[in-house]
Coordinates of C-alpha atoms and ligand atoms in Angstrom, one line a residue:
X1 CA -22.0 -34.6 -60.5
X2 CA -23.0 -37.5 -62.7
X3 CA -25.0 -40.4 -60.2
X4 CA -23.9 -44.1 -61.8
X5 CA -25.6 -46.2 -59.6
X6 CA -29.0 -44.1 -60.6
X7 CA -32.2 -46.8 -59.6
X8 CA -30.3 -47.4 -56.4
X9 CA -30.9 -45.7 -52.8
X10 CA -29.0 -45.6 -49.8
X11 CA -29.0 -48.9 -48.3
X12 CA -31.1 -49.1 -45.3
X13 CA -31.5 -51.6 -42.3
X14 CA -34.6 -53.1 -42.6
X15 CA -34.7 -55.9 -40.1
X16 CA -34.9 -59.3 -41.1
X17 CA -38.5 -59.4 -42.5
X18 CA -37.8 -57.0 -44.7
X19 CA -38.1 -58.3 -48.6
X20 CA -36.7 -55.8 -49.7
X21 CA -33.6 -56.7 -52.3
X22 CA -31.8 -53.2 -51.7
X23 CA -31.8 -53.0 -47.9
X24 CA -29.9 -54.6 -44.6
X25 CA -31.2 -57.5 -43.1
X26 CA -28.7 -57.9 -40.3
X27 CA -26.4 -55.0 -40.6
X28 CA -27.8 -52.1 -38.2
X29 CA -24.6 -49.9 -37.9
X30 CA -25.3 -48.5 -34.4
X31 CA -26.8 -51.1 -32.8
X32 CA -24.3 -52.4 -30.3
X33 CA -22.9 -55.7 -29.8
X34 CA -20.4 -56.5 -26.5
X35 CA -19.9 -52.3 -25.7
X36 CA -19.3 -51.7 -29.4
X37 CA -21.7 -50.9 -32.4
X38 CA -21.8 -53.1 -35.5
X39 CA -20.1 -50.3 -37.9
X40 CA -17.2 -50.1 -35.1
X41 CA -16.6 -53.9 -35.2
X42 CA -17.2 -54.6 -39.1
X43 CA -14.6 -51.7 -40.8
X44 CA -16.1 -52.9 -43.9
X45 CA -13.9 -52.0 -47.4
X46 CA -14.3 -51.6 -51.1
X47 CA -11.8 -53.5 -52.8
X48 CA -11.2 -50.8 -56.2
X49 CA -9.8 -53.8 -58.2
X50 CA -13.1 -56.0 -58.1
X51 CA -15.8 -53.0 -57.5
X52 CA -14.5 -50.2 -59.6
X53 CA -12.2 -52.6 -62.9
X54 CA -13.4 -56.4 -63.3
X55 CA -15.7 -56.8 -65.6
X56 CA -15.8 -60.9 -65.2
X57 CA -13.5 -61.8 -68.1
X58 CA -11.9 -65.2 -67.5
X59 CA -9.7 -67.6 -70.0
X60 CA -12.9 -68.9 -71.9
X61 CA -14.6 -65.2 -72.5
X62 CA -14.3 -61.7 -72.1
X63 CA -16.1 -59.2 -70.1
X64 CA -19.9 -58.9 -69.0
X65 CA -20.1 -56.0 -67.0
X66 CA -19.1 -52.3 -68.0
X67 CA -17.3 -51.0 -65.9
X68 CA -16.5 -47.7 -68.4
X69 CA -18.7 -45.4 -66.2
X70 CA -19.3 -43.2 -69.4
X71 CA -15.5 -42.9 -69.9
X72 CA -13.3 -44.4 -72.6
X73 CA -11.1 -46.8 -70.6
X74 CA -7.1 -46.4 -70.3
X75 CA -7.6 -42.7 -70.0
X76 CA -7.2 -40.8 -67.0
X77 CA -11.3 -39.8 -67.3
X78 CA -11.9 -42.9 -67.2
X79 CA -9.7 -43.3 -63.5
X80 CA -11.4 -40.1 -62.2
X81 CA -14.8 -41.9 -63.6
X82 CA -14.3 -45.1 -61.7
X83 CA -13.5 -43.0 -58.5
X84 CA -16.5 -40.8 -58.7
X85 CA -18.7 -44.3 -59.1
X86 CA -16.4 -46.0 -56.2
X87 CA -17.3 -43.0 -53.8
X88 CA -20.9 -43.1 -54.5
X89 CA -20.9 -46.8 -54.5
X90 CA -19.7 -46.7 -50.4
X91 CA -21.5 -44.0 -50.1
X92 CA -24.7 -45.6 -50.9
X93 CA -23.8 -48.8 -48.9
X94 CA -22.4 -47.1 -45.7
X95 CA -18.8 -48.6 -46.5
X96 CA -16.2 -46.7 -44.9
X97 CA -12.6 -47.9 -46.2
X98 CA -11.4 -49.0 -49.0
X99 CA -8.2 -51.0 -50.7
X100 CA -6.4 -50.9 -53.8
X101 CA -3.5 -51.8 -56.0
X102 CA -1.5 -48.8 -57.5
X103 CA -2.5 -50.1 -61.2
X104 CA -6.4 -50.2 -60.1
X105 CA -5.8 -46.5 -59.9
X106 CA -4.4 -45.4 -63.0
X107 CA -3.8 -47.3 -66.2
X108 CA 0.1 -47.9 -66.4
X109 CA 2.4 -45.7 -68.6
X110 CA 5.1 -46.6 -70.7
X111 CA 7.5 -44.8 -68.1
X112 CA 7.4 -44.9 -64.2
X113 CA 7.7 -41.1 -64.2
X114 CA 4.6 -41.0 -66.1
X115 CA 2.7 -43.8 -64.2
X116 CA 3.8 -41.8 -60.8
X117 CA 2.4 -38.6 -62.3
X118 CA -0.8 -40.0 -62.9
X119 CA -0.7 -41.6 -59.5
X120 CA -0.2 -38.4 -57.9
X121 CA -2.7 -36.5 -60.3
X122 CA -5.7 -39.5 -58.6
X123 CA -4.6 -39.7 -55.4
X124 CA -4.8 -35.6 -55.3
X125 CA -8.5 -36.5 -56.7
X126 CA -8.8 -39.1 -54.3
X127 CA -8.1 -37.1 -51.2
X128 CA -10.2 -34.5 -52.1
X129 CA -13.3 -36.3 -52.3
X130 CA -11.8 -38.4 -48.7
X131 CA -12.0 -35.0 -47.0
X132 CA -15.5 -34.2 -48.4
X133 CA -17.0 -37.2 -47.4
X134 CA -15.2 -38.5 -44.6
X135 CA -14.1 -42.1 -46.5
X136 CA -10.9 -43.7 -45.3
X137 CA -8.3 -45.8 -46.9
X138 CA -7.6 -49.3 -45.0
X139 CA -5.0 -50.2 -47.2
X140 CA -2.6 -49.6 -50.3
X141 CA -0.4 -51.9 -52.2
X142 CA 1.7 -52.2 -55.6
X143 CA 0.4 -55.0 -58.0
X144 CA 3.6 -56.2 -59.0
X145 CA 2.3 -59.6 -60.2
X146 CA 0.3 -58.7 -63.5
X147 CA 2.6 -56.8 -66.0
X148 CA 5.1 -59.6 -67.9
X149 CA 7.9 -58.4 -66.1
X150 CA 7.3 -60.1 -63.1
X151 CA 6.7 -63.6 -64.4
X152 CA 9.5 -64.7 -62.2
X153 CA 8.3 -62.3 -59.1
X154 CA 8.9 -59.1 -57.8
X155 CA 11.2 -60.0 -54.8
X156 CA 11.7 -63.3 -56.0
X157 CA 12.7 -62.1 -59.4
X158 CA 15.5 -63.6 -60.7
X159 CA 16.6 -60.1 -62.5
X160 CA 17.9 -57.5 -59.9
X161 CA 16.4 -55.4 -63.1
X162 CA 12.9 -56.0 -62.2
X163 CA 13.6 -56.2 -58.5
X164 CA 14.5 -52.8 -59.1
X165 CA 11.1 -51.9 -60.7
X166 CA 9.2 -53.3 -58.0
X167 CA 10.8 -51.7 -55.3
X168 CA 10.1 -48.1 -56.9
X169 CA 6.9 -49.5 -57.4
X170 CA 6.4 -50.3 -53.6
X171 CA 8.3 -47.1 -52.8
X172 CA 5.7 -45.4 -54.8
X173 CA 2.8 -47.3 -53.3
X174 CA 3.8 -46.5 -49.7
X175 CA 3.8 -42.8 -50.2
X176 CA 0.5 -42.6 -51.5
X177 CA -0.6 -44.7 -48.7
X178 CA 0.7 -43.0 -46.1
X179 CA -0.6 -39.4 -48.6
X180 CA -4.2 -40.8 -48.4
X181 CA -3.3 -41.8 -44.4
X182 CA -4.2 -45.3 -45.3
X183 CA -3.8 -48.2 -42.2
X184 CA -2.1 -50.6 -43.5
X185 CA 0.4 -52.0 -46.6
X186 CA -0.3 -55.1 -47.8
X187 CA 2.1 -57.6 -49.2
X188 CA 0.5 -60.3 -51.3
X189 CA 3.0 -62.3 -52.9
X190 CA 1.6 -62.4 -56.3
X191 CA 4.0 -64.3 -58.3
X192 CA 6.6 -64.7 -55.4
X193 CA 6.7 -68.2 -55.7
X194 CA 8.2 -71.2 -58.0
X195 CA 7.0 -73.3 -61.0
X196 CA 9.7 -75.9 -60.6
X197 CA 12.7 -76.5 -58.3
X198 CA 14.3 -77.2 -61.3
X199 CA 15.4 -73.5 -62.5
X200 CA 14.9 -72.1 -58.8
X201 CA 17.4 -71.1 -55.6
X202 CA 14.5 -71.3 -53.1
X203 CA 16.9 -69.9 -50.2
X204 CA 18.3 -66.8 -52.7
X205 CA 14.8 -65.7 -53.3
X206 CA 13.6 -65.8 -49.9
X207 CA 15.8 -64.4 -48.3
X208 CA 15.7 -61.6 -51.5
X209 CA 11.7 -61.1 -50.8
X210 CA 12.5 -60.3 -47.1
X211 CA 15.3 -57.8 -48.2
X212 CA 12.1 -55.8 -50.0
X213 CA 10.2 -56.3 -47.2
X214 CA 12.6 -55.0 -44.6
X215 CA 13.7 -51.8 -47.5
X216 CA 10.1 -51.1 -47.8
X217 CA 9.8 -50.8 -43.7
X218 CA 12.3 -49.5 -43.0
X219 CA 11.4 -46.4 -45.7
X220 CA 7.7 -46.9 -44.8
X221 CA 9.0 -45.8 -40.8
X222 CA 10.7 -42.7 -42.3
X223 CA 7.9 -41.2 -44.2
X224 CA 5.5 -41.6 -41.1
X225 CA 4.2 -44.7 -41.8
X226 CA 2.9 -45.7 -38.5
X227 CA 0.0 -48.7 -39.5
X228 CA 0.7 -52.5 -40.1
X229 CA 2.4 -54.2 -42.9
X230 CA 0.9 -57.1 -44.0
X231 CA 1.8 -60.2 -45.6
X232 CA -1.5 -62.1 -47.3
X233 CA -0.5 -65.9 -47.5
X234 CA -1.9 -68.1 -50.2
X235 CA -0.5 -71.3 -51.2
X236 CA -0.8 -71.6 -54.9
X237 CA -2.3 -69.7 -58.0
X238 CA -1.0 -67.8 -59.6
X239 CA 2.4 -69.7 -59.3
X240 CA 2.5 -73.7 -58.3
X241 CA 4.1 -73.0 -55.2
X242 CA 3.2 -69.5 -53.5
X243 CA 6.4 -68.9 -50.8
X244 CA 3.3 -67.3 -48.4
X245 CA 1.8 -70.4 -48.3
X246 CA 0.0 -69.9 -45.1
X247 CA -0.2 -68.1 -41.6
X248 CA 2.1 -70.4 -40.0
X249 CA 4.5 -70.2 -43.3
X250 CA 4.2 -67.0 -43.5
X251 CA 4.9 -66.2 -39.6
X252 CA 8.1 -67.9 -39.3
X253 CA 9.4 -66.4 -42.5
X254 CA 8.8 -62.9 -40.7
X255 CA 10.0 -64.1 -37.4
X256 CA 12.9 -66.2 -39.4
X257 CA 14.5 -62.6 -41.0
X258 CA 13.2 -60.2 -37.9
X259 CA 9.9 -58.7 -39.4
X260 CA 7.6 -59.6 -37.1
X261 CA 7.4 -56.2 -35.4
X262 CA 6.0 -54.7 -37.7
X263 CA 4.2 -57.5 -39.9
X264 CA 0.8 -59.0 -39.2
X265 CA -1.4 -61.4 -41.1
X266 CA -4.3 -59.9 -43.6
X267 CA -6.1 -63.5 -43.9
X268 CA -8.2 -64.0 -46.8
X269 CA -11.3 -66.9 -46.4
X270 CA -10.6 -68.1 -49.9
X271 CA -6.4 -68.3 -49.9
X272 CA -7.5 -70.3 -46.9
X273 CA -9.4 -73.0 -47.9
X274 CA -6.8 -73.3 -51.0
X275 CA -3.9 -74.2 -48.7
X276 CA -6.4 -77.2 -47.3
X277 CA -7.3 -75.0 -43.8
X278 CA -10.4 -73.4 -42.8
X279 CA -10.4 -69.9 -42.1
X280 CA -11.1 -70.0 -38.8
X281 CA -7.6 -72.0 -38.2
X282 CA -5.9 -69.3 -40.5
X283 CA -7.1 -66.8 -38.4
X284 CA -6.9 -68.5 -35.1
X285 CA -2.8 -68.9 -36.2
X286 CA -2.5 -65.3 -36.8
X287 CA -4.2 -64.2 -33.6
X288 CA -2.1 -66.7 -31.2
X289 CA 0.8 -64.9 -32.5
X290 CA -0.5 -61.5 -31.9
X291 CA -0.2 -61.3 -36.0
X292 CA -4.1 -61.2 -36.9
X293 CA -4.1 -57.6 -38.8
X294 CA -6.4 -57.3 -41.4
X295 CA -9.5 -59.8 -43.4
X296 CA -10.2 -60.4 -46.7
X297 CA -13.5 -61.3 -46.5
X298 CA -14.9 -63.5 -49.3
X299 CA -15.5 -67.0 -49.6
X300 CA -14.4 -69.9 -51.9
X301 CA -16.3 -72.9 -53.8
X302 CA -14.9 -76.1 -51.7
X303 CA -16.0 -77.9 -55.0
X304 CA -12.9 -75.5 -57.2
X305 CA -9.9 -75.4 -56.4
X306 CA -8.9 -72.1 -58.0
X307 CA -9.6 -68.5 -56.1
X308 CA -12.9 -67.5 -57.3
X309 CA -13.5 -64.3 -54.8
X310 CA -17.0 -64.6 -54.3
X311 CA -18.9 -62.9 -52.0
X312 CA -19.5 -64.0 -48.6
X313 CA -22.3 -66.1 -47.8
X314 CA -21.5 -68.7 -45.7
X315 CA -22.9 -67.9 -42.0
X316 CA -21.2 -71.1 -40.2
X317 CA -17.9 -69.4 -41.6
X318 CA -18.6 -65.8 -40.7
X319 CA -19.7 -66.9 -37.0
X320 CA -16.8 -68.7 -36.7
X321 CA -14.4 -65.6 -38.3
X322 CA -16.2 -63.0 -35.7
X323 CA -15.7 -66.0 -32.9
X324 CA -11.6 -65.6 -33.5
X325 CA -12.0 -62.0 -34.0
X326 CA -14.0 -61.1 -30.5
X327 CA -11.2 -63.3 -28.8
X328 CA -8.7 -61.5 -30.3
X329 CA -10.0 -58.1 -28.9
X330 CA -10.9 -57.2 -32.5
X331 CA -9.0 -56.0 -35.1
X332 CA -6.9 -52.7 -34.4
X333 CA -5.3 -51.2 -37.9
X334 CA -7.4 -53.8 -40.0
X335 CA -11.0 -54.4 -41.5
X336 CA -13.2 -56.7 -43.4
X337 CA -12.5 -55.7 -46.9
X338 CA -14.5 -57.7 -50.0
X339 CA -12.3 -59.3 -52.0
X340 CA -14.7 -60.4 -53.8
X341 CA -16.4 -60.4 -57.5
X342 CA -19.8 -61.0 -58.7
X343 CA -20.1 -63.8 -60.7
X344 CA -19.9 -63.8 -64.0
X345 CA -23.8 -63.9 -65.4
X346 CA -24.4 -61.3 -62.6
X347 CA -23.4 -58.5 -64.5
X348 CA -25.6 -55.5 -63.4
X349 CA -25.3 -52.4 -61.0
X350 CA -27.7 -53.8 -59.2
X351 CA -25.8 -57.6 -59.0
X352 CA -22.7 -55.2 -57.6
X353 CA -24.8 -54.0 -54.5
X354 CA -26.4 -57.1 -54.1
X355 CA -22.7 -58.4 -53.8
X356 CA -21.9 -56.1 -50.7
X357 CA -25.5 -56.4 -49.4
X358 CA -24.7 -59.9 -49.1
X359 CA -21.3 -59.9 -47.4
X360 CA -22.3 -57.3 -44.7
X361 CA -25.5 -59.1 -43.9
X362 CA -23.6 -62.6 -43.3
X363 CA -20.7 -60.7 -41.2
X364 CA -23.4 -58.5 -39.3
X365 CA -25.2 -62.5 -38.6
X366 CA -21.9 -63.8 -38.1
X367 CA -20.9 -60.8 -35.4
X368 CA -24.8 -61.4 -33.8
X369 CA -23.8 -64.8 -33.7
X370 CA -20.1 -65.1 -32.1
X371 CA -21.1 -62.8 -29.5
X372 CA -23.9 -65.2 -28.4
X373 CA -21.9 -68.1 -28.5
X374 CA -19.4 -66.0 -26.1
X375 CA -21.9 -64.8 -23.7
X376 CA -23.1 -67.9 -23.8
X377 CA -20.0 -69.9 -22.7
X378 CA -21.4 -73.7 -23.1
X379 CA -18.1 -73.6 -25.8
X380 CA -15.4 -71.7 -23.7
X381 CA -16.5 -73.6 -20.3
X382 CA -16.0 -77.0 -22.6
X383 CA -12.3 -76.1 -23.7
X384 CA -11.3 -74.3 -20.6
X385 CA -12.5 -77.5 -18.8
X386 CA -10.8 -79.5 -21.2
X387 CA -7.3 -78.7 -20.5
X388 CA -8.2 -78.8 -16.5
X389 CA -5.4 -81.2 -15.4
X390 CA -3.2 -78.7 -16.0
X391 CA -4.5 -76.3 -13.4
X392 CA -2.5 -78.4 -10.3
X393 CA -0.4 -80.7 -9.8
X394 CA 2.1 -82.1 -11.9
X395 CA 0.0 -80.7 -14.9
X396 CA 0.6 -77.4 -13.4
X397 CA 4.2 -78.3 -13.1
X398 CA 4.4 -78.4 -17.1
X399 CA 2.9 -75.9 -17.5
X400 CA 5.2 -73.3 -15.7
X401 CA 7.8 -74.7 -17.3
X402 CA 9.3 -76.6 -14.2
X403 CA 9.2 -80.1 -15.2
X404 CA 11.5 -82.3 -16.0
X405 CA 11.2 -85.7 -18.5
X406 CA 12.6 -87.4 -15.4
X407 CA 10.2 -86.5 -12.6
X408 CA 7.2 -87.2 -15.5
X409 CA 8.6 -90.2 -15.7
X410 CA 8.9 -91.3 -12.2
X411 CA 5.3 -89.5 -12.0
X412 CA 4.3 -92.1 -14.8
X413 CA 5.4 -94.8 -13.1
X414 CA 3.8 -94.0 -10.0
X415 CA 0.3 -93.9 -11.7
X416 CA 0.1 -96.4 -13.7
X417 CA -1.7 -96.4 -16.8
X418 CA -3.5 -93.0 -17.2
X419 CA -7.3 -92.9 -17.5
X420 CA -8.5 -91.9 -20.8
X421 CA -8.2 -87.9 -21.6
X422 CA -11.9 -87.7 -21.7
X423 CA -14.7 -87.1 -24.5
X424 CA -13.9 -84.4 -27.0
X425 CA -17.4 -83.6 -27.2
X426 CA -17.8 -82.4 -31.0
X427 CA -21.2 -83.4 -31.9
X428 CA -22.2 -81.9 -28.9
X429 CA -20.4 -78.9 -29.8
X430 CA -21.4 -78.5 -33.0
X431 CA -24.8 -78.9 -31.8
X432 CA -24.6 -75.4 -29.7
X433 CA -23.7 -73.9 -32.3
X434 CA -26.6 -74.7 -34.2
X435 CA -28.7 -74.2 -31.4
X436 CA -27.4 -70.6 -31.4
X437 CA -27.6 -70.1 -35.0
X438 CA -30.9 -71.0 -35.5
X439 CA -33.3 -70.3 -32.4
Ligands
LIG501 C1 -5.2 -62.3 -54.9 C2 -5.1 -61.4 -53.8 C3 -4.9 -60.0 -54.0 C4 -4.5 -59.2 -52.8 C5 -4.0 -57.9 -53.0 O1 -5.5 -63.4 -54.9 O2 -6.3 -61.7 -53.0 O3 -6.1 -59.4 -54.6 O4 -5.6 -59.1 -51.9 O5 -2.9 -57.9 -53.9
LIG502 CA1 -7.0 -60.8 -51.2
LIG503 CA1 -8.3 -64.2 -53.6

């Protein structure tokens, strides 16, 4: 078997003296953190699109990296290349999951037939090398966003033509999920979205997209689909207007045509920070709804305002992602998959490790560092003291639900003017956490 990744060894944790480029800092798989270890909390995952197919092109220049793996690409050595390289990539790095789009797999024919025959001829690939090494798929979905096609959308579409596509598309991405026993489907709503209102019948298309979504269930269910669906908001790019604008948009369009039972939110850091949020509030939405499925861990460049996928580095972030996640009793189905690319002038084998190296290091700090601020407890005492008035009294009355506007109003009267609500503290908030971070 030909090794790709040739000058690199398994990935070891060092500890964080180590100077060592091509080892863990923070990430120590077995040590445990709050009853579990770090590989049980951080189900880290290989995105194939990024890892295994981007080679950095952008609008102003083609590719930097080669990604050929010895094979000529748009030929089906080539696809088996790519997942002999992806295999020893995770294998290298400890990584057990991956993601990918149908079209990372194989490179599209000019008939579905064919494409679905070379889709079955990988995935049969695929599986084997699963069962030989124990590597697990966290999630499958159909890219129904870059082929021309779907310039108008998928479920959005304004053809019931391309509708049509997609759906065989999605019908064909959710049986080699559920072949490869992946844990989840993810919707991303790729072009599902509007350039102007002008040509567009916002309602038709809506309601259209949750038609898909509840065909694709309700076939997912009968195939033994028994993981999450999951819808990955993002408020613009590629379109001007993405419908999945966010976890709150995105919830009550579920809840709004009945699909919240078996929807939850895969939250991606970057899409995030696009629709003017941080992630911690994206995933703090999700998780008050029950709805926090699956992470797309990367980060964006607050100076851009585009998606650029990079890899995690931001510790405040990460902390603050693992804080929401511990609350949240961790996350069942999902993981912490790496949406994320190298940049462009990093174009090496070595730059791709480095990539994951980096992300799993500031998750593994950001795990460390949630669970001190939780054991802890200056923050939770704070907030739990904060809403205190309603733990008797009239406050207690409101919150049971037993109030009325008139006896708050008589109440009101009573008092007189209210004291102030007390000190929101931030700064010395803010200061605990540094404090944690960094003694
Ligand atoms: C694009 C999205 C996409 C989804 C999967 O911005 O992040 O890669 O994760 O379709
Ligand atoms: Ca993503
Ligand atoms: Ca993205």
């Amino acid at each position: 078997m030909t090794e790709y990744f040739k000058n690199i060894p398994k990935i070891k944790y060092e500890g964080p003296n180590s100077d060592n480029p091509l080892a863990f800092k923070y990430y120590d798989a077995d040590r445990v953190i709050m009853g579990k270890t770090m590989k049980e909390h951080l189900p880290f995952a290989m995105a194939w699109w990024h890892n295994l197919c981007a080679t950095g092109a952008d609008m102003f220049g083609v590719g930097t990296a080669d990604k050929s793996f010895g094979a000529e690409e748009g030929t089906m050595e080539h696809a088996k290349a790519k997942v002999d390289a992806g295999f020893e990539f995770m294998e290298k790095l400890g990584i057990e999951y991956f993601c990918f789009h149908d079209v990372d797999l194989v490179p599209e024919a000019d008939t579905l037939a064919e494409t679905n025959a070379r889709l079955d001829e990988i995935t049969d690939y695929i599986k084997e090398k699963m069962d030989a090494t124990g590597k697990k798929l966290l999630w499958g979905t159909a890219n129904a966003f870059t082929n021309p096609r779907y310039m108008n959308g998928a479920g959005s579409s304004n053809s019931a033509d391309v509708y049509c596509f997609a759906a065989a598309q999605i019908k064909k991405a959710l049986d080699l999920t559920v072949k490869l026993g992946g844990k989840g489907y993810v919707f991303w709503g790729g072009r599902e979205g509007y350039e102007t209102l002008l040509n567009t019948d916002m309602k038709f298309e809506l309601d259209n997209i949750a038609k898909l979504m509840k065909m694709a269930v309700e076939y997912g269910r009968s195939i033994g689909f028994e993981g999450d669906f999951y819808i990955e908001p993002k408020p613009k790019e590629p379109t001007k207007h993405q419908y999945d604008f966010d976890a709150a948009t995105s919830i009550a369009f579920l809840k709004e045509h009945g699909l919240d039972k078996d929807f939850k939110m895969n939250i991606e850091a970057n899409h995030a920070t696009l629709a003017g949020h941080t992630f911690q509030h994206e995933l703090r939405v999700s998780a008050m709804h029950g709805m926090l499925g699956s992470i797309d861990a990367n980060q964006g460049d607050y100076l851009l305002g585009w998606d650029t996928d990079q890899f995690p580095f931001d510790v405040y972030e990460a902390t603050l992602c693992m804080y929401e996640v511990l609350k949240a009793g961790g996350l069942k189905n999902g993981g912490f998959n790496f949406d994320a690319k190298n940049r462009r002038p990093s174009y090496t084998f070595e730059d791709m490790f480095y990539g994951f190296i980096l992300g799993m290091d500031t998750f593994a700090l950001g795990l460390i560092k949630a669970a001190e601020i939780i054991e802890d407890g200056r923050i939770d005492k704070f907030v739990e003291e904060r809403y205190s008035s309603f733990n008797s009294g009239i406050g207690l009355k409101i919150k049971n639900g037993e109030a009325t506007l008139e006896e708050l109003a008589e109440y009101a009267e009573k008092m007189g003017a209210p004291e102030l609500p007390g000190s929101g503290r931030q700064e010395y908030l803010e200061g605990i956490i540094n404090n944690i971070l960094f003694r």
